[in-house]
């Protein structure tokens, strides 16, 4: 049985009846036991909502979040590593009282079919769901003052006015008695027209629960309204039609005739000696747990990471004009990377042989909402893995590298982000992020300059400077739970040139500083010393090098937050103040900007919304401890004309690389190309032109024009 | 007719007779005129040598270099852009008087079949050829003192002792009256055994021309010789045999059934709107000239770069013990990236549909030596190019990116480097370098620590800290010859938080500093400001943004030179003192460490060996001028056990990205995936398991174990 309705683009929504039918129809195929870290199923979400409704007496409850309550680490590790009991399945539910701002957290046992605990949380606002964003547009479009505001700039057809719902950031005019959104206003010339070519000069502030417009903030120039930019800048095929060049690129076909190299048991994946569990939630999207690797030298499976996820991000804009100062989206904490995930399409988002996983989210009614193809799993060739030639006789060995990529793509209003969790054969985990989508734009008058806080990307269009800063949460388990972080700085010898010990001045070394407490664990990147950090296990010594086994954090793309210390963004996005935080593991500390980011103030020690800044301040011991690393990386973006109207994807990445973890190159099990010939690839010189010698007459081989 | 002999691994050598036969046999197929930037052909090298021999009276001449003398820029640009006369073909020849150290530069007109000029160059040493490196091994192996030195550590079979010829770096015991090499000594247990597992405790210094051993420098520990590490660490299939895991990775087949998307006319390549000429020489290897792009918005072809090449590199080692201080290889200036290039193999070095170009080098006798498949040209899928989804209704557009890659791989004794010149559809040029091969090792006694200047990668084996610093030479022509470099620094507003103009403290902008003189053009990277540089043409204003058109230099991997100021390496590798140098274009200034790097002293203003440091000191105007940018990038490498015995490839890269060069995203001509369906890719959920709904019962789609 399939879903009943589709209320949000791409989602298939299951009413309780549809979920029950579905549960019956698939009962026979549920042979694999649920893994404790599997996301909630259609049935579990439906059950959780039903249990909560029963508990509340079924009146006036609006579901904000229904997600897996992950088992406590101690329980889960006992289950995983020591044959401990299977943890109960539990749901974590956030409800909002209909029409009000009261926020409750409800813990539900799905195993025992009961509510375990209800807690009212004061002075917080929960995440904005896609349904909430729809409220913003609906309310704004129908408000008489908004209609009048549009009329003043010549817009009388409100069906052509659109409002992107954004978190308000923080608005000091309101406290926690209002669940706010700001609606950024745009116009469209036609249904599919790119609205970001027609930004309006105002933003509305609405109350999501009361469904009312509170304010209309207009940015006037010289006391006057700003005209609507009317030039169209489109990129959909409906507009481009004959504008594509279709004969330039010949197809590249990528196939795996013998199938893919990974296997899955439920959501547990094995590939090329790596093992891991793929989870997914409304907030972080992909969560990778229990990453381990088969060590061919030690003939054992070794743990690497308990949990990897992109746990927060912020996109502060650099234009100080009101109301633009409010634009600093926390796309994970305020909207949810899971909720905003795209359903993916083979051959478009990923090429090759693709295994998709669905995501199961929830609606405000407590219905399960399935997002098909939310996660893409596939392999790619990754170029040269290793090579060496003996220059004397030409003896050569080389092999090809391979990537396993677990990815998702999200749409955050105008912008898109692709997240690619990548494993390669040398033991490396790399998170690559690709930025694409559409720049946030505002109208520009003839008398204004876009510079210095933005770029004029087209006539009357200003795209503001902004940063994208991400936080990768790494819960490491390098060969065991107790780890230590060592800071590595490449430095010249202190001995002067010509003195004993540095006669020719070439001496340099890696200065190693163990981070002992969570205050010391708050570190900046230092480019001058090519700073990296090793997560090591001092209890496990690599016999080859006689040093602790470790993995190295490599990140060169870690811009400083450019909003000044003390600024609104600096306060709210405390996690961006440091490149790396290392904290002692504590249950429930998952989100570095706090559990409740919407309308957060960033006040230190706020009990219902502690942040990584607070956790660092505890100054816990982090040496030889169960620790968590929070790694900030990102990019500062001064828009270019090339980014308009649709941005070419811009990549950035961070890496975790084996660093004296293995006794030798862990990829030497990979057969060299001579043992594993690639019969599909073609030497065009040979296959197209016969004997090679006929191509070399003028020195460099020639190729006929017909190619 | 084919080549006569093969004297160096991979090369096919043409005697004058073979070259003449070959010329006759191919005369009918030489329909395309030689491009002025094509490398010298077999015939041209043979002719050049013959003309020089005739001029010298054919006695005692040893050819060091026979290469294309590129036409003067003014003449070439006139030919290219203004129908000027076709420049004559000329050869640049370096000869060494046999058995002596006298170095002559000979300019030969191939068009006029005559010597144009002979210049004796004082106090320089020319590049070390592969033949020279062979001399080092032969001479060292047969020297009685070397034999005795080996006997002292128990090695009596000299056929098992090997010497890697290295440039000496600089040795203050000798001046320019000796053409020096140092031989690093190794032992092999058997013919194919990995010698780098058995480094010996000494290095020899030889005179390449006199063919004699000058010195044996032994690093004793506590006054004693160091034992030979005898443990074997091999990686060739001959040793691993059953050690490979052959069932883990299923083939990935990459094919282009309709052919590749590039065309070539001689060495002129066109692909996806890009145009360029592929050159090659003994020293820089690949040279990319005349990069231009078809602008769909302006409906014209626009120049980007006159010339791109990797012009120098240095690998300083950080261990101060004598004789290790001498290890700082300039692989381009001292050995030549062209000379050390690997012949490539389809399916191993590159996958897919490959077009290879041959390289034509020369021998000491003046014979042409063809290296087949020196350059690989191929395309790769490059992931997402652009994507946007309207979150309201799911309207989606996305397209795939594509790369064109022009690559070569070199072997520098123990180490390998892959150089990948990459163009992608958004107008980006990216140079990616992959480091692989084998670490340089030295023996370690039981009483020694490898740290801090190295890593014990295995018992009795120390791999020293080192850096790899490359210099990318960019001769830009952004929409014309006269360009300016603007330094970009991302900075917070100077206005305090709360003051007018920065009420909420979020203001930040890009501080732009034009570099006006070549002294100002010597800049450091600044990570704190995410520093980049725009190469702009102030004479061409982008109508969309009303700023000069430009390309941005993006490089985050630019470690400082860690050898101290005043040190030997700091003096010799002056180019590494700055991340970027911008100099005024002057004829013949191609190599930032000087034309003659072997045994160079780095003395400022050395007339026969000026470096980029000297050129910057001229303090030429570089604003709105014909300029050259020298970009340093690289990595500091503290060896890991994972890098032994054969390193997994480690990538690094720099980029040149359109920056307000195009009026809009230049890739919007690329048909979206929906218009250009990829029929080869497969949705495994669908193709392997039928209806998708049967896979989602536990929330996340499941995949059967048989996959």
CSV table of C-alpha atoms in Angstrom, one decimal, chain B residues 390-542:
chain,number,residue,atom,x,y,z
B,390,UNK,CA,11.9,25.3,-5.9
B,391,UNK,CA,10.9,24.0,-2.5
B,392,UNK,CA,7.3,24.9,-3.1
B,393,UNK,CA,6.5,22.6,-5.9
B,394,UNK,CA,9.7,20.6,-6.5
B,395,UNK,CA,10.5,22.1,-9.9
B,396,UNK,CA,14.1,21.1,-10.4
B,397,UNK,CA,16.9,21.8,-12.8
B,398,UNK,CA,20.4,20.2,-12.6
B,399,UNK,CA,23.3,19.5,-15.0
B,400,UNK,CA,26.5,17.5,-14.8
B,401,UNK,CA,29.9,19.0,-14.9
B,402,UNK,CA,32.7,17.7,-17.0
B,403,UNK,CA,36.5,18.0,-16.8
B,404,UNK,CA,39.1,18.0,-19.5
B,405,UNK,CA,42.4,16.8,-18.0
B,406,UNK,CA,45.8,17.1,-19.6
B,407,UNK,CA,48.2,15.1,-17.5
B,408,UNK,CA,51.7,13.6,-17.1
B,409,UNK,CA,53.3,11.6,-14.4
B,410,UNK,CA,57.0,11.8,-13.6
B,411,UNK,CA,59.4,9.6,-11.7
B,412,UNK,CA,62.0,11.5,-9.7
B,413,UNK,CA,64.2,8.7,-8.4
B,414,UNK,CA,62.1,7.4,-5.4
B,415,UNK,CA,59.2,9.7,-5.8
B,416,UNK,CA,56.4,10.2,-8.4
B,417,UNK,CA,54.3,13.2,-9.2
B,418,UNK,CA,51.2,13.3,-11.3
B,419,UNK,CA,50.3,16.7,-12.8
B,420,UNK,CA,46.8,17.2,-13.9
B,421,UNK,CA,45.9,20.4,-15.8
B,422,UNK,CA,42.1,20.5,-15.6
B,423,UNK,CA,39.5,22.6,-17.2
B,424,UNK,CA,35.8,22.5,-16.2
B,425,UNK,CA,32.6,23.9,-17.6
B,426,UNK,CA,32.3,26.9,-15.3
B,427,UNK,CA,35.5,28.3,-16.8
B,428,UNK,CA,37.9,27.1,-14.1
B,429,UNK,CA,41.5,26.0,-14.6
B,430,UNK,CA,42.7,23.8,-11.8
B,431,UNK,CA,46.2,22.3,-11.4
B,432,UNK,CA,46.0,19.2,-9.3
B,433,UNK,CA,49.3,17.5,-8.3
B,434,UNK,CA,49.3,14.0,-6.9
B,435,UNK,CA,52.2,12.8,-4.9
B,436,UNK,CA,53.0,9.1,-4.7
B,437,UNK,CA,56.0,6.8,-5.0
B,438,UNK,CA,58.5,6.0,-2.2
B,439,UNK,CA,59.7,8.0,0.7
B,440,UNK,CA,63.4,8.9,0.8
B,441,UNK,CA,64.8,6.8,3.7
B,442,UNK,CA,67.9,6.6,5.7
B,443,UNK,CA,69.1,3.9,8.1
B,444,UNK,CA,68.3,4.3,11.8
B,445,UNK,CA,70.3,2.6,14.6
B,446,UNK,CA,68.7,1.1,17.7
B,447,UNK,CA,70.0,3.9,19.8
B,448,UNK,CA,68.7,6.7,17.6
B,449,UNK,CA,65.3,8.4,17.6
B,450,UNK,CA,63.8,9.3,14.2
B,451,UNK,CA,62.0,12.2,15.7
B,452,UNK,CA,61.9,15.1,15.5
B,453,UNK,CA,63.3,15.3,12.0
B,454,UNK,CA,61.8,12.2,10.7
B,455,UNK,CA,59.5,9.2,11.2
B,456,UNK,CA,60.5,5.7,11.9
B,457,UNK,CA,58.4,4.1,9.2
B,458,UNK,CA,59.7,0.6,9.9
B,459,UNK,CA,62.5,-1.0,12.0
B,460,UNK,CA,65.8,0.8,11.3
B,461,UNK,CA,64.2,3.1,8.7
B,462,UNK,CA,63.9,6.8,9.1
B,463,UNK,CA,62.0,8.9,6.6
B,464,UNK,CA,62.8,12.5,6.9
B,465,UNK,CA,60.5,15.4,7.1
B,466,UNK,CA,60.3,17.3,3.9
B,467,UNK,CA,58.3,19.9,1.9
B,468,UNK,CA,57.2,19.9,-1.7
B,469,UNK,CA,56.9,23.5,-3.0
B,470,UNK,CA,55.8,24.0,-6.6
B,471,UNK,CA,55.8,27.1,-8.7
B,472,UNK,CA,53.0,27.6,-11.2
B,473,UNK,CA,54.0,30.1,-13.8
B,474,UNK,CA,50.9,32.0,-15.1
B,475,UNK,CA,51.4,34.3,-18.1
B,476,UNK,CA,47.9,35.8,-18.1
B,477,UNK,CA,46.1,37.5,-20.9
B,478,UNK,CA,42.7,38.2,-19.3
B,479,UNK,CA,40.8,39.5,-22.2
B,480,UNK,CA,44.0,41.1,-23.6
B,481,UNK,CA,47.7,41.4,-22.8
B,482,UNK,CA,47.7,44.2,-20.3
B,483,UNK,CA,46.6,42.9,-16.9
B,484,UNK,CA,46.7,44.0,-13.2
B,485,UNK,CA,46.7,41.9,-10.0
B,486,UNK,CA,44.4,43.0,-7.2
B,487,UNK,CA,44.9,41.5,-3.8
B,488,UNK,CA,41.7,40.6,-2.0
B,489,UNK,CA,41.4,40.4,1.7
B,490,UNK,CA,38.1,39.5,3.5
B,491,UNK,CA,37.9,41.8,6.5
B,492,UNK,CA,35.4,42.9,9.1
B,493,UNK,CA,34.1,46.5,8.9
B,494,UNK,CA,36.3,48.9,10.8
B,495,UNK,CA,33.1,50.4,12.4
B,496,UNK,CA,32.5,49.2,16.0
B,497,UNK,CA,29.6,47.0,16.7
B,498,UNK,CA,26.5,49.2,17.5
B,499,UNK,CA,27.7,52.3,15.7
B,500,UNK,CA,25.9,53.7,12.7
B,501,UNK,CA,26.9,51.6,9.6
B,502,UNK,CA,27.4,48.5,11.7
B,503,UNK,CA,24.5,48.4,14.2
B,504,UNK,CA,24.5,44.6,14.5
B,505,UNK,CA,28.2,44.1,13.8
B,506,UNK,CA,27.8,41.9,10.8
B,507,UNK,CA,29.4,44.2,8.2
B,508,UNK,CA,32.3,42.7,6.2
B,509,UNK,CA,33.8,43.3,2.8
B,510,UNK,CA,36.6,42.5,0.4
B,511,UNK,CA,39.5,44.9,0.8
B,512,UNK,CA,41.1,45.3,-2.6
B,513,UNK,CA,44.7,46.3,-3.0
B,514,UNK,CA,46.1,46.7,-6.5
B,515,UNK,CA,49.7,45.6,-6.8
B,516,UNK,CA,51.5,48.4,-8.5
B,517,UNK,CA,55.2,47.4,-8.7
B,518,UNK,CA,57.0,44.1,-8.8
B,519,UNK,CA,58.2,44.7,-5.2
B,520,UNK,CA,54.5,45.0,-4.1
B,521,UNK,CA,53.9,42.0,-6.3
B,522,UNK,CA,55.8,39.8,-3.9
B,523,UNK,CA,53.1,38.7,-1.5
B,524,UNK,CA,52.4,36.2,1.2
B,525,UNK,CA,49.2,34.2,1.5
B,526,UNK,CA,47.1,35.4,4.5
B,527,UNK,CA,44.7,32.8,5.8
B,528,UNK,CA,43.2,35.2,8.3
B,529,UNK,CA,41.8,37.2,5.4
B,530,UNK,CA,41.1,34.3,3.1
B,531,UNK,CA,43.5,36.1,0.7
B,532,UNK,CA,43.0,35.6,-3.0
B,533,UNK,CA,44.3,37.6,-6.0
B,534,UNK,CA,42.3,38.7,-9.0
B,535,UNK,CA,44.1,39.0,-12.3
B,536,UNK,CA,42.0,41.7,-13.9
B,537,UNK,CA,42.0,43.7,-17.1
B,538,UNK,CA,41.1,47.2,-16.1
B,539,UNK,CA,40.6,48.1,-19.7
B,540,UNK,CA,37.6,45.8,-20.0
B,541,UNK,CA,34.6,46.4,-17.7
B,542,UNK,CA,32.0,43.7,-17.1
